[in-house]
XYZ file of C-alpha atoms in Angstrom:
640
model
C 39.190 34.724 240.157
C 38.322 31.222 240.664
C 39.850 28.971 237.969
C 38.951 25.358 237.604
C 38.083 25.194 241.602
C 41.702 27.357 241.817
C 41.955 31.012 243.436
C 44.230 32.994 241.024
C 45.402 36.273 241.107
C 43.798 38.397 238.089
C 46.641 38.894 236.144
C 47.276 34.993 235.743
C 46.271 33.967 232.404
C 43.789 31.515 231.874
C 44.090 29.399 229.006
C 41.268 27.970 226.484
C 38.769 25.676 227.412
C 39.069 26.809 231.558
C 36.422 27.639 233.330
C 36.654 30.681 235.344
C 34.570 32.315 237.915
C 34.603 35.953 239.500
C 35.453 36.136 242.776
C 33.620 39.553 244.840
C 35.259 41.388 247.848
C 32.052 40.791 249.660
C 32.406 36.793 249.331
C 34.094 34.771 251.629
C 37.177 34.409 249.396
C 36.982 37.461 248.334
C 37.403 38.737 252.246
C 39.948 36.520 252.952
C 42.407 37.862 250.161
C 41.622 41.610 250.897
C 42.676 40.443 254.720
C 45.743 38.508 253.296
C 46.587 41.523 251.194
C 46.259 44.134 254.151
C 48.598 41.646 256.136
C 50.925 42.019 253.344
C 51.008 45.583 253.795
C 51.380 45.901 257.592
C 54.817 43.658 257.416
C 55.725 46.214 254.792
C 54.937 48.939 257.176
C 56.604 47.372 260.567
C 59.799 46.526 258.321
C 59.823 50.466 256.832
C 59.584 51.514 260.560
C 61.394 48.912 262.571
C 64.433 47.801 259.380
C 65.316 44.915 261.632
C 62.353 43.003 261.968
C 62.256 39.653 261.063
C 58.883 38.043 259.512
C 56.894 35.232 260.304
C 54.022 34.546 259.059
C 50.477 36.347 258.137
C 47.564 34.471 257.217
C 43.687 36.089 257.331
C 41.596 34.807 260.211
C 37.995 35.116 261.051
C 37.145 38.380 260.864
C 40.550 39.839 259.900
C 44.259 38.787 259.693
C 47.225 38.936 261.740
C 51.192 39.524 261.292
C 53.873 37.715 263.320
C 57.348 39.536 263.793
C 60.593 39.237 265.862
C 61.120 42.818 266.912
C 63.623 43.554 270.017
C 60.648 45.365 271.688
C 56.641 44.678 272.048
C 54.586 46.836 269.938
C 52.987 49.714 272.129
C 49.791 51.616 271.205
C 51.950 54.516 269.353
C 53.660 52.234 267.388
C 50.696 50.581 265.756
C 49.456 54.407 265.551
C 52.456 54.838 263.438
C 52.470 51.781 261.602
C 48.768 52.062 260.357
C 49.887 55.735 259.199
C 52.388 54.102 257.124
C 50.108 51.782 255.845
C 47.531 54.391 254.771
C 50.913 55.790 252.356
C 51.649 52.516 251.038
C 47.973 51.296 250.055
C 47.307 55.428 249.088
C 50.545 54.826 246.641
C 48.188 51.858 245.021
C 51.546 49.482 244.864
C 50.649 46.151 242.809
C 51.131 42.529 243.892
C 53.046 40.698 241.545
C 53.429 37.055 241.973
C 56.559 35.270 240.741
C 57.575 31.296 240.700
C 61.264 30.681 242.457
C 63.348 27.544 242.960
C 63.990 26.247 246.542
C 67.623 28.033 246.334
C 66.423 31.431 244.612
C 64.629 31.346 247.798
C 66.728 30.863 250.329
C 69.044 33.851 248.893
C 66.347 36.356 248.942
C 65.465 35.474 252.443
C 68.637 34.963 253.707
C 67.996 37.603 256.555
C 64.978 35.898 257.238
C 65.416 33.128 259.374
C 61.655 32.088 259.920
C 61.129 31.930 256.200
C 63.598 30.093 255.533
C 62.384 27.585 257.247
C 58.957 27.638 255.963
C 60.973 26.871 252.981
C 62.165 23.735 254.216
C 58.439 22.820 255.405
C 57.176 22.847 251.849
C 54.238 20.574 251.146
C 54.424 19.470 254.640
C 52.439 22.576 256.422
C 49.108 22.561 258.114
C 46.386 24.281 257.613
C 45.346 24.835 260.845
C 48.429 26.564 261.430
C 48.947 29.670 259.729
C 52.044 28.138 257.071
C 49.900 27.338 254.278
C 50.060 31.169 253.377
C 53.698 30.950 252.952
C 54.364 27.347 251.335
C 52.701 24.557 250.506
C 52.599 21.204 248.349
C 53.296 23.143 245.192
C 55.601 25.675 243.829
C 57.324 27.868 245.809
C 56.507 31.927 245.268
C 57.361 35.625 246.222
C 54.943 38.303 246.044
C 56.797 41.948 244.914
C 55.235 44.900 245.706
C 55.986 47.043 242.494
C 55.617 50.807 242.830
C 53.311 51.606 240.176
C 55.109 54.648 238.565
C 58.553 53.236 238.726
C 57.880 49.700 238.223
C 60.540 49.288 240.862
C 60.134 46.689 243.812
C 59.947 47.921 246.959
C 59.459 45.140 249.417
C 58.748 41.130 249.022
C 57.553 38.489 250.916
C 57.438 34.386 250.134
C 53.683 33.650 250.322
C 51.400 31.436 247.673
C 48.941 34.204 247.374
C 46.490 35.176 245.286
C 46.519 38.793 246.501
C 44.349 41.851 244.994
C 45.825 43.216 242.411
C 46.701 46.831 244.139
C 47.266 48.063 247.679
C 44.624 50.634 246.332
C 41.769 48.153 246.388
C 42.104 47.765 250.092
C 40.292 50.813 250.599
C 39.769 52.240 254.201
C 37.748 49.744 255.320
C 40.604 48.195 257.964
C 42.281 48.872 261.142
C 45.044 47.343 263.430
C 43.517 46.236 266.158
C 45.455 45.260 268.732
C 48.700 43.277 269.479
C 50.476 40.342 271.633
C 53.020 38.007 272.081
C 52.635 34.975 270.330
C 54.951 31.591 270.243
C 56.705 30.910 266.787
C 54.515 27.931 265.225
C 52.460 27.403 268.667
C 55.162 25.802 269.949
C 56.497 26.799 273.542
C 59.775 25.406 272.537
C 59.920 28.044 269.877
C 61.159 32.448 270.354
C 57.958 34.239 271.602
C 57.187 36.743 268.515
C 55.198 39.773 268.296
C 52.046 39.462 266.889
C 49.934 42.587 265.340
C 45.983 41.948 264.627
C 44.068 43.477 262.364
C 41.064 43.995 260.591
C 39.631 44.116 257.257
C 36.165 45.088 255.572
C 35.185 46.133 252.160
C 33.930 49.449 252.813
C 34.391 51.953 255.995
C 30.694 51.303 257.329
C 31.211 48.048 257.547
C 34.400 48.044 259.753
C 32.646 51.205 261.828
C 29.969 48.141 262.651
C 32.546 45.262 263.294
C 34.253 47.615 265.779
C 31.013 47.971 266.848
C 30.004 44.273 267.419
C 33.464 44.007 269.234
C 32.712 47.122 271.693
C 29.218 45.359 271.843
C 30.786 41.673 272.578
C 33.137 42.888 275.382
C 30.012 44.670 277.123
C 28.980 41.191 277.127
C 31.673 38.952 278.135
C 30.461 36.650 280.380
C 33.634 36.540 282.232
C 33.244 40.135 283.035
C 29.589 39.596 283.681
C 29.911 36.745 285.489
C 32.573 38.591 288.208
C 30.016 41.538 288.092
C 26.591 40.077 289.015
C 28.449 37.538 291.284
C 27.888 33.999 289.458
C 30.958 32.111 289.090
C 34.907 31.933 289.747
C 37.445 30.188 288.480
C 39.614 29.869 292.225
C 43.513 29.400 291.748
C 43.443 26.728 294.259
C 40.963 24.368 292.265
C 42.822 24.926 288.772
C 42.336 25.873 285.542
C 39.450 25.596 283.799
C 37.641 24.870 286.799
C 34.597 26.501 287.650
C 32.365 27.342 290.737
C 29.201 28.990 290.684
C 28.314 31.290 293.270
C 24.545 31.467 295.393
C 22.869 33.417 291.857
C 24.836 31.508 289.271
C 23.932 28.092 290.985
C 20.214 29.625 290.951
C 19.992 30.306 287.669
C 22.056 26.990 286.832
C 18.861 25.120 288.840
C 17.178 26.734 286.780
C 18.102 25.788 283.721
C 18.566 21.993 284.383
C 14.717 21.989 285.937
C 13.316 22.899 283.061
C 15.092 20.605 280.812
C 14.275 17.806 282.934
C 10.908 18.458 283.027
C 11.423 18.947 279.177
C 12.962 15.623 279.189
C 10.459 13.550 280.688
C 7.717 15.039 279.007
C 9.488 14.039 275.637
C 9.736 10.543 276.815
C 13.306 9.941 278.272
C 14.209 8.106 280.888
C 16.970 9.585 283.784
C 19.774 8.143 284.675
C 23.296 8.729 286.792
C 26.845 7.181 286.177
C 29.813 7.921 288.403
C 32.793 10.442 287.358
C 35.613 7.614 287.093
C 36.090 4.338 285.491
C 38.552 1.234 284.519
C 40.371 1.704 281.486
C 39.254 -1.343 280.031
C 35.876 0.409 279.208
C 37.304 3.300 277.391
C 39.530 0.818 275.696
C 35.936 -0.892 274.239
C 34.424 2.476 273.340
C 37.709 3.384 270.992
C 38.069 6.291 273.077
C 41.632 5.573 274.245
C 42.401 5.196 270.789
C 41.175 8.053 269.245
C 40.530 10.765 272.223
C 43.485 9.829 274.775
C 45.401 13.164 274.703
C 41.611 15.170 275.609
C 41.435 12.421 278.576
C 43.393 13.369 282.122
C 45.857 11.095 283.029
C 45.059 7.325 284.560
C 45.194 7.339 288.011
C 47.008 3.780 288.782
C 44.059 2.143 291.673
C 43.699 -1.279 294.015
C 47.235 -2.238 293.534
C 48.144 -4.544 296.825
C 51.712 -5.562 297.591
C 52.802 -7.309 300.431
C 55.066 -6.362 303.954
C 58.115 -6.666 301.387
C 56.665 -4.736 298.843
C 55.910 -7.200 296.431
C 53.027 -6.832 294.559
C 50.285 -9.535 295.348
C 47.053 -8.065 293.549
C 47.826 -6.020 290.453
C 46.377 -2.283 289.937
C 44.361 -1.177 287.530
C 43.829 1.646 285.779
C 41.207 4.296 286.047
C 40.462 7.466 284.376
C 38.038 10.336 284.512
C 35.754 10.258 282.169
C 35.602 12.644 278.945
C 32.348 10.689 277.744
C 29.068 9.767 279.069
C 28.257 7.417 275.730
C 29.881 3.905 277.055
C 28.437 4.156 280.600
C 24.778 4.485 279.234
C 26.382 1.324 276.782
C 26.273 -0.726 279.850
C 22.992 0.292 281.100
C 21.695 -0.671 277.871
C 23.189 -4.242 278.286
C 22.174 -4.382 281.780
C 19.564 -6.587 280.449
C 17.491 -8.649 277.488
C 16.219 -5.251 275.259
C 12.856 -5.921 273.070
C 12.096 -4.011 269.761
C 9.367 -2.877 271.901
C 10.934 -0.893 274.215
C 12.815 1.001 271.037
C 13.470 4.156 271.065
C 15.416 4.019 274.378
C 16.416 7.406 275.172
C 18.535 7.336 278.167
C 19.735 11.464 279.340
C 21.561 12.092 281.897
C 23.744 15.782 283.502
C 26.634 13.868 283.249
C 29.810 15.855 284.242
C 32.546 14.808 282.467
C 36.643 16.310 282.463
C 38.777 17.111 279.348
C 42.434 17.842 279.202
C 41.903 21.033 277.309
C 45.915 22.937 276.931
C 46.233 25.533 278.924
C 45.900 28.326 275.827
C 42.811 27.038 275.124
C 40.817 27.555 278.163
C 38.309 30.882 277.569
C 36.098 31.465 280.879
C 32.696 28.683 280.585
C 33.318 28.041 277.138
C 35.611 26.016 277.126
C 36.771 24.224 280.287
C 38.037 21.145 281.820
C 35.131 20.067 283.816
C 31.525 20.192 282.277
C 28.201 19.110 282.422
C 26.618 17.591 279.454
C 22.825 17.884 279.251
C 23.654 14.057 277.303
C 21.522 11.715 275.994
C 21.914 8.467 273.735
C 18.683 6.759 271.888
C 19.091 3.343 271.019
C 16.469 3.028 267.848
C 15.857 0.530 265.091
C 17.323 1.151 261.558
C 13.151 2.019 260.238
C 13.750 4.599 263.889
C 16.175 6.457 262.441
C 14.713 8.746 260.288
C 11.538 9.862 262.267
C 13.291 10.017 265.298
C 16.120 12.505 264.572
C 13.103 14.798 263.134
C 12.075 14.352 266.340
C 14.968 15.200 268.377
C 15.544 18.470 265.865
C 12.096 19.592 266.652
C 13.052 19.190 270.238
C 15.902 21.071 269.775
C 14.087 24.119 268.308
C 11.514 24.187 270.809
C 13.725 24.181 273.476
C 16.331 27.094 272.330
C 12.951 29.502 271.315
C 11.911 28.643 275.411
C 15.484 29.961 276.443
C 15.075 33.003 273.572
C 17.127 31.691 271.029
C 15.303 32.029 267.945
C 17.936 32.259 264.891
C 19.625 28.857 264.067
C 20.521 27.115 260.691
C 22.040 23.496 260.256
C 25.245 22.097 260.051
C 26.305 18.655 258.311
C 29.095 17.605 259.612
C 30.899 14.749 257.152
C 33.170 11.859 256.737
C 36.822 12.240 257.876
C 38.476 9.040 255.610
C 41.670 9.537 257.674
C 39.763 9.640 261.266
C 36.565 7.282 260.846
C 35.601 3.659 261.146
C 32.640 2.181 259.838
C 31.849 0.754 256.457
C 31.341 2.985 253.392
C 27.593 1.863 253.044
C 26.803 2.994 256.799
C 28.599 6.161 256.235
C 26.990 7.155 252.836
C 22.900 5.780 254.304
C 23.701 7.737 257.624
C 25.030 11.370 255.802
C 21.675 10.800 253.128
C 19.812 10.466 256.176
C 20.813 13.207 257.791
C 20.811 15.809 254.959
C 17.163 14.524 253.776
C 16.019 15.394 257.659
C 17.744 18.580 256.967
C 16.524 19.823 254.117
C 13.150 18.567 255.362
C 13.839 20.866 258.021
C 13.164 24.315 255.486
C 16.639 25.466 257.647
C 19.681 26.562 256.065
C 21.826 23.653 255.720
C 25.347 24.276 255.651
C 28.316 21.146 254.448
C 30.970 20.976 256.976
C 33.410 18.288 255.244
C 35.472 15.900 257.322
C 34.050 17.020 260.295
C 32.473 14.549 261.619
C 33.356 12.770 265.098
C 35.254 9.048 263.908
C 31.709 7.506 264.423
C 29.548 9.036 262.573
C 28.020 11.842 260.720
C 26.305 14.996 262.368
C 23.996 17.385 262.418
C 24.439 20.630 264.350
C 22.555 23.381 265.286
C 24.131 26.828 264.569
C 22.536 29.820 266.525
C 22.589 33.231 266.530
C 22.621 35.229 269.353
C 21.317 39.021 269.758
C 24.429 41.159 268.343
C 24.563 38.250 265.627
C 27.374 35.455 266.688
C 26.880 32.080 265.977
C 27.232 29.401 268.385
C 27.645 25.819 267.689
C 24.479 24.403 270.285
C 22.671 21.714 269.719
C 24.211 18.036 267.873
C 22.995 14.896 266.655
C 24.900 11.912 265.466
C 24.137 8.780 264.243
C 26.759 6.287 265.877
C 26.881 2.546 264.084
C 30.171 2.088 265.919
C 29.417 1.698 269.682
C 26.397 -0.590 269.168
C 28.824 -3.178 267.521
C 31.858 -2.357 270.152
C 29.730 -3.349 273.065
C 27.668 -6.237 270.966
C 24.339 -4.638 272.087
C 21.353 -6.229 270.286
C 17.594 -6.498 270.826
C 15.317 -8.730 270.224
C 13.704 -8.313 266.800
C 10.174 -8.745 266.014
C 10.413 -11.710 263.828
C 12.605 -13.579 266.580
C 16.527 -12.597 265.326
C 18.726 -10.509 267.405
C 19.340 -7.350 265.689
C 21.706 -4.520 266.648
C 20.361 -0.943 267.444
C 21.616 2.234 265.688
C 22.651 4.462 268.520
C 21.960 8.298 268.294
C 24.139 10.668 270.336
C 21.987 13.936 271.261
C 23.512 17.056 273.052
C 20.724 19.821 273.229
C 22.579 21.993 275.289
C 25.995 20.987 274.556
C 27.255 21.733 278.416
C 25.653 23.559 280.725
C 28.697 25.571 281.438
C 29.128 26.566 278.035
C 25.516 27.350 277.610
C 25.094 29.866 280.792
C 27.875 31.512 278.920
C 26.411 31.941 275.717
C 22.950 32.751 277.767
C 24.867 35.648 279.985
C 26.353 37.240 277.117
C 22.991 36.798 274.524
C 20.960 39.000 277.524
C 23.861 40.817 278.747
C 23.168 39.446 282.610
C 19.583 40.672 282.312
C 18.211 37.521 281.774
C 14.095 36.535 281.196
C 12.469 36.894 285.194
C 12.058 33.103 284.978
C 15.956 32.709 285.196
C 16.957 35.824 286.886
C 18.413 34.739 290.632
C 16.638 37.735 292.274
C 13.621 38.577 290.615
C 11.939 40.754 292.767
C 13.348 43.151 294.913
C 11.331 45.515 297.470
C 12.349 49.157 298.422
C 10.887 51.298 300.692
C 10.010 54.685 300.274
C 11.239 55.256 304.053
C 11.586 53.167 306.898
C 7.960 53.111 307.928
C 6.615 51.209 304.827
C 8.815 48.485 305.745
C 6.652 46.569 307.230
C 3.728 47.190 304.694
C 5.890 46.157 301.441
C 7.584 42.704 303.947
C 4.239 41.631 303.630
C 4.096 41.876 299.975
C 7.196 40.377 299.696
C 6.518 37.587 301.633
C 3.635 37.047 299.433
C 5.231 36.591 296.776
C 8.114 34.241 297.890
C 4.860 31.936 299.366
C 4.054 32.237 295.500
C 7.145 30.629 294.324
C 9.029 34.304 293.808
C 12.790 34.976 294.181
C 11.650 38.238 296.071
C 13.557 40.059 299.180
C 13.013 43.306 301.078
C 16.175 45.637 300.710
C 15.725 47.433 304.317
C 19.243 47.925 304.018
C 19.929 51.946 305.837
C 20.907 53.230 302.284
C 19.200 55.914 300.801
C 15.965 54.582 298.127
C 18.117 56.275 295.018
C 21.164 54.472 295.727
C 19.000 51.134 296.420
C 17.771 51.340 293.370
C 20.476 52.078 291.479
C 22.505 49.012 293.192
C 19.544 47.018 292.077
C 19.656 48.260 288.118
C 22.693 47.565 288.288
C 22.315 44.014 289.221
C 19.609 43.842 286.976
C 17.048 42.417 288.833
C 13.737 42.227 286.446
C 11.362 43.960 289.271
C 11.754 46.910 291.943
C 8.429 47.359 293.738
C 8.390 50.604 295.462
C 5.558 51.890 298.209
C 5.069 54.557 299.440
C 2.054 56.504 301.248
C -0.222 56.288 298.180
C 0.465 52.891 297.601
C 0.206 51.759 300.808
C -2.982 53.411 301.753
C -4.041 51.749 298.119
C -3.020 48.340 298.633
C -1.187 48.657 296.010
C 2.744 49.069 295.086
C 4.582 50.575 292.037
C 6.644 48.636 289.775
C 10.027 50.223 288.201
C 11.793 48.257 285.337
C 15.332 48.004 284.216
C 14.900 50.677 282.004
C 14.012 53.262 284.205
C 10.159 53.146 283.346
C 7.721 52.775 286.276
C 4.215 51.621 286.281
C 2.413 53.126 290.081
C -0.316 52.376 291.885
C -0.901 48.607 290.852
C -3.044 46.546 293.401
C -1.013 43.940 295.402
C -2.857 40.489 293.892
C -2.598 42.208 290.657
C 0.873 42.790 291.054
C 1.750 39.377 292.515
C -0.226 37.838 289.127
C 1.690 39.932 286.503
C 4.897 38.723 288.218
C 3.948 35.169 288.237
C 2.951 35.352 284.734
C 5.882 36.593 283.273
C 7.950 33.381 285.056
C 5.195 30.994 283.704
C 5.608 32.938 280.088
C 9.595 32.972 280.530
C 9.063 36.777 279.477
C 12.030 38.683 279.010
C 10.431 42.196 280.574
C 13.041 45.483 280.768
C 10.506 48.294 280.313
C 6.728 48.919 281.123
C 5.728 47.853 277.886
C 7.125 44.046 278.616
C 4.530 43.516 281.146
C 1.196 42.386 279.627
């Protein structure tokens, strides 16, 4: 239950006057304390098994939980076999969690074989959140949870942890599953003993963990990285370093792809192009703030133009430069380049503006998150009476453009003041969140609160979307900024005569193009909509003598504007098109001596269907509408 904002356990009492609230398995609290609780159980297990274990910690996660432990050996696949059988006896036996309050030094004697607890003990009210050690301690009193064997009442294992927990190992049900397990650093420090870590899940009822494992068989289909190897798109090369990615002959097609049409998106919704190079001085990231607040996600300086004489002296000093992480100041400057009149407001300057983060080592997943990307960036420069319309504006933008790439499922995200991590005045903060939220709403979206999230300039709005087994991605962002305007004293010249400064608008669609030819791979599983596809046309010969016949077709089309080829490759037709399926190119014309003697060729589709006997112009038009439509065709039926 939910007591005055507080999660309690059930059996805490709550007094008169309180105001209490149910809390449901199905909820999101509810979910995370049936995960907590199964964590609970699995340290039981591992310590029943392996006696000399020592415990870390084991908070719930997205999706499930997951137990750390010092064992003298790595988990194999048996032993979580045997572990989840023990499990099934203890949460079968229907234990109970009982909470109880201890002092710092009743504490440290029941855990003094535990040397990780006991110092979480010494950590408490100091732990973070983010972490994992909240479970365990926090800023108020410290407790132990006993499980209590129901028909003895005796205790038969304990762990420190501030709970709340369900009230019986029975309640967990057999909706759960250990899932897999790793080695993990204590704390997620490298300084720190590598433990073992065990990962599991949890669900309210067996269905629903049958369709999680499910999604997850679903997801690794998917993975881009695996795609991306597959369908030969991109590499990540040892010798250019991590998080460094090249695209290959079909991923840089499909990459043209993507940034042509959002140009041509651009400029058709009024913005203006523009370039800036990759490094700069210091001094202009020490304007923007970002050296303040962003230096560890910024490589190192590079120390440049420092001249010393034949003795070595120095005569000129050097400066420094860095890469940058940020295309915002640069398109700052172009803004100041000259006298700006409230007539040429909104200014909305975009740019594919690579840019290079630090990101650690363990953070670095595939093209989601690298250390050199592309931002499909753009900053409007707009008039506080701008503000409003023109955010609608760039959300309606935003929507159109993710339905043309076959997104179609997105809510909102309001991302809010951080008071510890923000500048700006509290009467720009509170106009700029209303602001936001009203466009929102206005919206007829879901609109989710995301507090303290915001960047330290301002508030956010993001767009959330969904792709086709149901993920969410974080895409599309716009932020009001009232910090950089006054940073680089821009101004404009007012219609009654004053110089006024502009509000400043930061407005990712994409978010990087890296990251979004990820999400785009994995949504269509590499068989993208013929528009994007790198090959999307490819001919095959019944034998060698219709060669000639379907090169002509073929040539047609690429005179048309189609990524078409003849495969007169000396492999058998079945195994061409198989190798083709495989690659998933959208179209296979076959032809034969029916077609041929026709004029005509026979269309087969990813899914195995085939449409015969379809005139050459004909065929030529269907293909070229389905590019115009961006029509995502896999069977007969697709092609209108």
């Amino acid at each position: 239950m939910r007591v005055e904002g507080q999660l309690l356990d059930l059996f805490r009492e709550v007094e008169a006057g309180q105001t209490a609230e149910a809390v449901t398995i199905d909820s999101e609290d509810g979910l995370n304390i049936l995960r907590h609780s199964a964590a609970h159980v699995t340290a039981q297990a591992v310590q029943k098994l392996h006696a000399d274990a020592k415990l870390g910690i084991g908070p719930f996660i997205t999706d499930g939980f997951y137990y750390d432990f010092d064992v003298e050996e790595p988990f194999t696949p048996e032993a979580l076999k045997a572990i989840e059988k023990e499990m099934q006896r203890i949460i079968k036996q229907g234990q109970r969690f009982a909470r109880r309050v201890v002092s710092d030094e009743d504490a440290r004697a029941e855990l003094a074989n535990e040397p990780y607890k006991l110092e979480l003990v010494g950590l408490k009210g100091s732990a973070g959140s983010d972490s994992g050690e909240d479970v365990e301690v926090g800023a108020g009193e410290l407790t132990i949870y006993d499980n209590v064997d129901p028909k003895s009442g005796d205790t038969v294992w304990f762990d420190l942890c501030r709970g709340p927990h369900l009230p019986s190992t029975k309640l967990i049900g057999n909706g759960w599953s250990l899932m897999r397990s790793s080695g993990a650093y204590w704390r997620g420090s490298e300084k720190n003993p590598m433990l073992q870590r065990i990962y599991g899940t949890a669900w309210p009822t067996k269905d629903e963990l049958v369709a999680y494992k499910t999604r997850i068989e679903e997801a690794q289909k998917r993975d881009h990285r695996k795609l991306g190897a597959e369908l030969d798109l991109f590499s990540f090369p040892d010798e250019i370093g991590s998080g460094l990615a090249v695209f290959h002959p079909k991923g840089g097609i499909i990459r043209h792809e993507i940034e042509t049409f959002m140009r041509e998106q651009l400029l058709a919704h009024e913005y203006e192009l523009v370039n800036s190079p990759h490094i700069t001085k210091g001094a202009l990231f020490e304007t923007s703030q970002h050296l303040n607040w962003y230096k560890d996600g910024m490589f190192p300086a590079m120390h440049l133009d420092e001249v010393t004489d034949d003795e070595g002296n120095v005569t000129k000093p050097g400066q420094d430069y860095y890469l940058k992480p940020m295309n915002c100041p640069f398109h700052n400057l172009i803004f100041r380049a000259r006298a700006r009149s409230y007539r040429e407001l909104p200014l909305r300057l975009a740019e594919f503006g690579t840019v290079y983060r630090y990101e650690k080592s363990g953070t670095l997943s595939g093209l989601t998150r690298v250390r050199g990307l592309t931002q499909d960036d753009a900053h409007i420069y707009v008039t506080d009476e701008q503000v409003k319309d023109e955010i609608k504006r760039q959300l309606e933008f935003v929507f159109d453009t993710l339905r043309a790439f076959g997104l179609n499922d997105f809510y909102l995200e309001l991302s809010t003041r951080d008071p510890e991590k923000s500048v700006g005045s509290d009467e720009q903060w509170a106009v700029a969140e209303a602001t936001l939220r009203e466009v929102g709403e206005e919206s007829g979206l879901e609109l989710v609160d995301d507090p303290a999230g915001a960047a330290f300039y301002g508030p956010k709005i993001s767009v959330q979307a969904r792709d086709a087994i149901g993920r969410t991605w974080q895409l599309s962002t716009v932020q009001l900024d009232f910090n950089q305007p006054e940073l680089f004293e821009l101004e404009y010249a007012a219609a009654d005569g004053t110089r006024k400064q502009p509000i400043m608008i930061h407005r990712a669609l994409l978010g990087s193009i890296e990251r979004f030819f990820a999400i785009l791979l994995e949504h269509y599983a590499g068989a993208f909509p013929v528009w994007l596809a790198p090959e999307q046309v490819v001919g095959i010969p019944v034998a060698d003598e219709y060669a000639d016949y379907l090169g002509e077709v073929i040539g047609k089309l690429r005179k048309a504007g189609v990524r078409a080829r003849l495969d007169d490759s000396t492999d058998r037709m079945p195994k061409k098109i198989r190798t083709h399926t495989k690659a998933k190119v959208p179209f296979l014309l076959i032809a034969g001596e029916d077609d041929r003697s026709a004029g005509a060729v026979s269309f087969r589709f990813r899914d195995g269907s085939q449409r015969n006997g379809v005139p050459v112009d004909e065929a030529i038009e269907l293909i070229r509408g389905a590019i115009v439509q961006h029509t995502l065709v896999t069977t007969d039926a697709d092609l209108q």
